[in-house]
Every structure is written in C-alpha cells, then in structure tokens.
Short mmCIF file of C-alpha atoms in Angstrom, two decimals:
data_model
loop_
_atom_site.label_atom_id
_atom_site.label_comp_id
_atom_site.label_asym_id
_atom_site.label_seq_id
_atom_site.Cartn_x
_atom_site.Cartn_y
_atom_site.Cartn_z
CA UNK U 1 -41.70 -17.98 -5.88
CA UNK U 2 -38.62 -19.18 -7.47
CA UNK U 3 -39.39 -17.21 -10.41
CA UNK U 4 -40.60 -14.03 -8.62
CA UNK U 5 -37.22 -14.20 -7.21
CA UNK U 6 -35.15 -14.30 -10.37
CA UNK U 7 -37.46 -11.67 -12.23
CA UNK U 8 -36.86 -8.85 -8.94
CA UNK U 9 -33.26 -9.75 -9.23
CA UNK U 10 -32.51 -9.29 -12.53
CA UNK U 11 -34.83 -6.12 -12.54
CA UNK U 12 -32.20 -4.85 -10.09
CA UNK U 13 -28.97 -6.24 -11.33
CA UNK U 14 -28.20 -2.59 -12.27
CA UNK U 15 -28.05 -1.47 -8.87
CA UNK U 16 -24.49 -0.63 -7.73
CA UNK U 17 -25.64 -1.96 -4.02
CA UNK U 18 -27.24 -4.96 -3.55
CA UNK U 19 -29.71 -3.05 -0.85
CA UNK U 20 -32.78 -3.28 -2.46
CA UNK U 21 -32.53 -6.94 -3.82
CA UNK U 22 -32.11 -7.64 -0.14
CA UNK U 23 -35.16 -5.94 0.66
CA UNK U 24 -37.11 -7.27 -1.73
CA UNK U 25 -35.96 -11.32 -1.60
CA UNK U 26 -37.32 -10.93 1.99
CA UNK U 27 -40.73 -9.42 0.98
CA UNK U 28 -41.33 -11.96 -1.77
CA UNK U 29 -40.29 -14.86 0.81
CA UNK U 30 -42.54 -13.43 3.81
CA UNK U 31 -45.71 -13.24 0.40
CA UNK U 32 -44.89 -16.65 0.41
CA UNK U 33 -45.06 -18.04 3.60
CA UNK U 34 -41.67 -19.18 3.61
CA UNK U 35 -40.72 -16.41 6.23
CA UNK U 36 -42.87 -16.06 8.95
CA UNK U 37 -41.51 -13.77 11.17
CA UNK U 38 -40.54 -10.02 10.44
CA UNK U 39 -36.55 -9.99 9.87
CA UNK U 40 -35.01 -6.42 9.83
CA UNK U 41 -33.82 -6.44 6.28
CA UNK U 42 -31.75 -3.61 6.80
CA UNK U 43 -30.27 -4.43 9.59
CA UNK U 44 -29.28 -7.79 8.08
CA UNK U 45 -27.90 -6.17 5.25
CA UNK U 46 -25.68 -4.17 7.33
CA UNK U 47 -24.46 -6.55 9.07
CA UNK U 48 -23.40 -8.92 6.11
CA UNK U 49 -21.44 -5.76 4.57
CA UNK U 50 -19.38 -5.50 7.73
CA UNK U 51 -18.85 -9.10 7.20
CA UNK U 52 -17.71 -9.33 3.86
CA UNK U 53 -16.33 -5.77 3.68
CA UNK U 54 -11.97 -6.64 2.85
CA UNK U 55 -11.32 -2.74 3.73
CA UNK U 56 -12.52 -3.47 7.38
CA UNK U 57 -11.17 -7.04 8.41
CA UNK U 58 -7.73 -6.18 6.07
CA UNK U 59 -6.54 -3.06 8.22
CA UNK U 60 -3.86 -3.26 10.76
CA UNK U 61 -4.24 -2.67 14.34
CA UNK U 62 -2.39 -2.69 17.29
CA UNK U 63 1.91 -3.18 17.56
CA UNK U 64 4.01 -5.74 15.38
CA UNK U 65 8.01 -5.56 16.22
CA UNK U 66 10.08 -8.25 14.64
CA UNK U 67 13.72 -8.72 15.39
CA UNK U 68 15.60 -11.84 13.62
CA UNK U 69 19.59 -12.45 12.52
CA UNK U 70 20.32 -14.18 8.77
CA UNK U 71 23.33 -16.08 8.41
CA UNK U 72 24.28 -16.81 4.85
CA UNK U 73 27.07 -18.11 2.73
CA UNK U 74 28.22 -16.59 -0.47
CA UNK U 75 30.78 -17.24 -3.37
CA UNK U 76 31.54 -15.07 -5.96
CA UNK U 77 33.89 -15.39 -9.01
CA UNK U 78 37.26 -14.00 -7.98
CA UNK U 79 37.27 -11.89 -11.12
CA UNK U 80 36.03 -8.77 -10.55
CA UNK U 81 36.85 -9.44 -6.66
CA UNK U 82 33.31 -9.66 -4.93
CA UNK U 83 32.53 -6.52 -2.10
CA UNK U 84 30.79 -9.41 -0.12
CA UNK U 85 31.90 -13.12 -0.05
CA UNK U 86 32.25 -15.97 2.77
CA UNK U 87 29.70 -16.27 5.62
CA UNK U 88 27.18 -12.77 5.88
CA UNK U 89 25.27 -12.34 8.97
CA UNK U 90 22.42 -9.84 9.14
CA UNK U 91 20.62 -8.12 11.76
CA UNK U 92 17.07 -7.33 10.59
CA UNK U 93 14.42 -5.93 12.43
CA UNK U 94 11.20 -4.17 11.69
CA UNK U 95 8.40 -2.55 13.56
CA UNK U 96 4.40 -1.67 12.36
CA UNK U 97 1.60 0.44 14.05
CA UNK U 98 -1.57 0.95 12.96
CA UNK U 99 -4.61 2.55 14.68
CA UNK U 100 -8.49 3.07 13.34
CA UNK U 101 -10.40 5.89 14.29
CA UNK U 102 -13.32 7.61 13.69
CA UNK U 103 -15.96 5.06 14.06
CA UNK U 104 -13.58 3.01 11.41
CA UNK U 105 -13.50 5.45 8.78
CA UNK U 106 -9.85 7.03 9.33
CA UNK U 107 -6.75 4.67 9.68
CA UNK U 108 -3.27 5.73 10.54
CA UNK U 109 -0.41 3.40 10.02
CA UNK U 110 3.21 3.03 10.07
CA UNK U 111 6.38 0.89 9.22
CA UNK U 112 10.14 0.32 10.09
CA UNK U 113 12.70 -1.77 9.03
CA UNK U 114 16.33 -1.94 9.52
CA UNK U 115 19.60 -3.88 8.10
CA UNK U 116 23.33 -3.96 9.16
CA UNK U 117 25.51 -6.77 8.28
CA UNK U 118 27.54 -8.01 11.80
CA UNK U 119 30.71 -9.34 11.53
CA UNK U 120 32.47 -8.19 8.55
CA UNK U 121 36.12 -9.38 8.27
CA UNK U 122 38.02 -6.20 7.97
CA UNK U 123 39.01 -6.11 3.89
CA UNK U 124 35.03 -6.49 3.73
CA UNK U 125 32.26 -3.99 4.10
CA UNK U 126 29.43 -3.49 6.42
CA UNK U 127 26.51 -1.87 4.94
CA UNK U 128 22.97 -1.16 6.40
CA UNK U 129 20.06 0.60 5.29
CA UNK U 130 16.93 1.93 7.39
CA UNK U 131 13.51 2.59 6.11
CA UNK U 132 10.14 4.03 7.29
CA UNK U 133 6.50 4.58 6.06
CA UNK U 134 3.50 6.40 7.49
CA UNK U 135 0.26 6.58 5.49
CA UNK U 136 -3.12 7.67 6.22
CA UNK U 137 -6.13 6.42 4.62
CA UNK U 138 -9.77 7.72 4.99
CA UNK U 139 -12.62 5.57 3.69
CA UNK U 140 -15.99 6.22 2.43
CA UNK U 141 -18.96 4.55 2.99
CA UNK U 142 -22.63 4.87 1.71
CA UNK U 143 -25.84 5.05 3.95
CA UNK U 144 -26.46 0.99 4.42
CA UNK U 145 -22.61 0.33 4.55
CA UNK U 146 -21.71 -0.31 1.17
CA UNK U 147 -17.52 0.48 0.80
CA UNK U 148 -17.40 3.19 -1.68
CA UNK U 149 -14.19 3.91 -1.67
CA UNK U 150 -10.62 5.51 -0.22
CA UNK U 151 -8.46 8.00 0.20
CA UNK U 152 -5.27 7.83 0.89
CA UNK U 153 -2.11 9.51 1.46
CA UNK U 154 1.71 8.24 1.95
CA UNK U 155 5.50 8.89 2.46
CA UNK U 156 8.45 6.48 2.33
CA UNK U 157 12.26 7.61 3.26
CA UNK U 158 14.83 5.08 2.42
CA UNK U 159 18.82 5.81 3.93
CA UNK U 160 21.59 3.42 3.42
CA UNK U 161 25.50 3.28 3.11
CA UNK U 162 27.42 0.51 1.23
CA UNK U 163 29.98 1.09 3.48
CA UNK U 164 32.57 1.38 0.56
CA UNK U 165 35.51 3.97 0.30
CA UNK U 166 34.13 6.01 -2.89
CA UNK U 167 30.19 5.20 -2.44
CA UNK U 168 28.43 7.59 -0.51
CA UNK U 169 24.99 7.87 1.61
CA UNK U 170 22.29 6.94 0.02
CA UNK U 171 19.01 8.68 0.24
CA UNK U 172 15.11 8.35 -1.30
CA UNK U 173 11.94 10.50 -0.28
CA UNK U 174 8.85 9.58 -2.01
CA UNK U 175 5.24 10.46 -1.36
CA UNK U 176 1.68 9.30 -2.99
CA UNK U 177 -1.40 10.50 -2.99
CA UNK U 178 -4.40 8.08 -4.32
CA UNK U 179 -7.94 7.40 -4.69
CA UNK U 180 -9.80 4.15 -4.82
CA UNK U 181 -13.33 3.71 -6.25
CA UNK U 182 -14.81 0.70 -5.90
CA UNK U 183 -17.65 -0.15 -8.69
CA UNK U 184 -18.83 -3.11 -7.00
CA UNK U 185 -17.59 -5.77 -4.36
CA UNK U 186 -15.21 -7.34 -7.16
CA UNK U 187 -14.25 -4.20 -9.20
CA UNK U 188 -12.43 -0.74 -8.90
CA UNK U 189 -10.19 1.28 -9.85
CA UNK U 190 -7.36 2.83 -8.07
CA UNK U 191 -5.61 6.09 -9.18
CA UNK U 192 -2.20 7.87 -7.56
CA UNK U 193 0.37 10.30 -7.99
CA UNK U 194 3.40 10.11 -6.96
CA UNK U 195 6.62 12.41 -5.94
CA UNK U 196 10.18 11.20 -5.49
CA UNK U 197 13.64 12.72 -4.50
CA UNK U 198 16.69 10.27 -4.80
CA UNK U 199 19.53 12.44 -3.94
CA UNK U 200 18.44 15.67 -6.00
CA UNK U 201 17.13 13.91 -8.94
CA UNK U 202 12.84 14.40 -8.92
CA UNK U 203 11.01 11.67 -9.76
CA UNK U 204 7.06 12.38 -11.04
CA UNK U 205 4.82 9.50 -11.99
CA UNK U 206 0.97 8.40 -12.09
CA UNK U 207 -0.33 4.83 -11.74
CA UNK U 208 -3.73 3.76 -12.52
CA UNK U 209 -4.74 -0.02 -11.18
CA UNK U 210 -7.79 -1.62 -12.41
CA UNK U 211 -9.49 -4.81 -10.88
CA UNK U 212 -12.41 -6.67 -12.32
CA UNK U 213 -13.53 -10.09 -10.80
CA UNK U 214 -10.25 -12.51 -10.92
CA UNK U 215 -8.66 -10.07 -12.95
CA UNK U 216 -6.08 -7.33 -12.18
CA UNK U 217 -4.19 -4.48 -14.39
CA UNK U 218 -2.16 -1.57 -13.49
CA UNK U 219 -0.56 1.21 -16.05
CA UNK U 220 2.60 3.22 -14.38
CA UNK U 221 4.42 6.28 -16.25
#
C-alpha cells in the first residue's frame, strides 16, 4: 500500500492542485481495507483548502480605531539649531475597515492615520501629517477551492505641514494596480504598476515580487 501510495503521488506531482492525489490516496486506502467507510473526498478537500488558504483567514474584517499620545525626549547638537528639541508629545491615532463580499471573493478595505505634535513651546514647531488608503482586491478561485490568484487595486494620499515659516504643504497621491498568481501553495508571483503625484512631479514605476518556498524577491524601477 505504502508503495501504491508513493508511485500515484509522484505520478501526480505535476499537478498544480493537489485534487486528484486526494482522490486517489483515499481510493488506494479504501482497496486496502484501511478505510472502511465512504469519505467524500471532495468535500474533504474543500474543506482543508479553506483551512489552509492565507488569502481567506489573512483579510480584515470588521472596525479597528486606535487612539494613543507619545511623549518623547530629544537633544540635538546646538549647531545647526534643531527645529525640534526638549520633551515632544504626539497625538496619534488611526482607524481600519475592511468588509468581504461576494461569497468571499471581493474585499474592500480602508486605512487612516493621523499625527500632530501637542504642546510645542512657541520658538518650536508643530507639525502633523494625515494619511488614508482604500484598496479593493478581488480573488480567484478554481472549481475545488484552490486560491489562484488576485486582483487588486489601490490609492494612498499623504498631507502634512512642518509647520515652518518657508516650508509649505506637503502633498502625495499614489495609486497601484496589481496581479498575483499563485503557482502553488508556497510560490507566486506578484506584478503592479504604479502612479504617483508629489506636488506636480509624476512618479511611474513597476514592481515585480517573486516568492518560492522560504524564499522571497522583489525587482522595483
């Protein structure tokens, strides 16, 4: 049996899902005798995919709001005199959302964060900076729930003021669109483009991100 087993597995270690090795450990075990009852491969095969499926159990759902203070010290070399120096206390708070519909398939998400320094002696500034993210991701499947892969679409827009006499606001729009394909449950490939705007200058870039096993890569231009 043991070596029935090993020749229908390697037989099928070409198989990008792991479906019909399922299917046919079970059948070799009930020729045996081992099994003696009539399991619903496919059903159990489902079932350990949801299970062991990272894009499922990794998504965010539900309201996250976060609201903290910092208190710091910091000193600086008098020479060139330091913007920010002595005690700093922060305000920080951020915010996440994140929703799945479509029988699991779509997810919409958001974040928010926010900074402002409290306090500041008057010869000091007080600068603060907001942010906030949505993204949309739409996942694929195949017919025994084997993750295939994602889609996915985002936008980030970044404002903050140093609160300094010749600085002025800062701004930063950027937006990426990717795909992920996954090869098998420990390898992919993920490829994006993205757009920025940082206060009329136009940022265009690509990033490619490659994962095998323990091992990780990613190329950016």
């Amino acid at each position: 049996t043991s070596h029935r087993l090993q020749l229908g597995w390697w037989a099928l270690r070409g198989e990008r899902s792991t479906y019909r090795a399922l299917v046919t450990t079970v059948a070799i075990l009930r020729e045996a005798g081992i099994l003696l009852g009539e399991p619903d491969a496919g059903l159990s095969y489902e079932i350990l995919n949801v299970l062991r499926d990272s894009q499922l159990y990794l998504r965010p759902s539900g309201f996250d709001v976060q609201l903290a203070f910092g208190e710091g010290y910091l000193q600086r070399p008098d020479d060139p005199p330091a913007n920010e120096e002595g005690r700093v206390e922060q305000l920080l708070a951020s915010a996440a959302y994140g929703a799945q519909l479509d029988d699991d398939k779509l997810e919409v998400s958001g974040t928010a964060f926010g900074r402002l320094r409290l306090f500041a002696p008057d010869d000091q500034p007080a600068p603060w900076a907001i942010g906030a993210t949505a993204r949309v991701r739409r996942f694929s499947y195949g017919d025994h729930g084997d993750p295939l892969g994602a889609l996915d679409l985002a936008a980030v827009l970044l404002v903050s003021d140093d609160d300094l006499m010749n600085s002025q606001l800062g701004q930063r729009l950027t937006g990426q669109l990717g795909f992920t394909w996954w090869v098998n449950a420990a390898s992919g490939f993920r490829l994006a483009a993205n757009v920025g705007e940082d206060r009329g200058a136009l940022f265009i870039g690509a990033e490619l991100q490659a994962t095998y096993g323990l091992l990780d890569g990613t190329f950016a231009r």
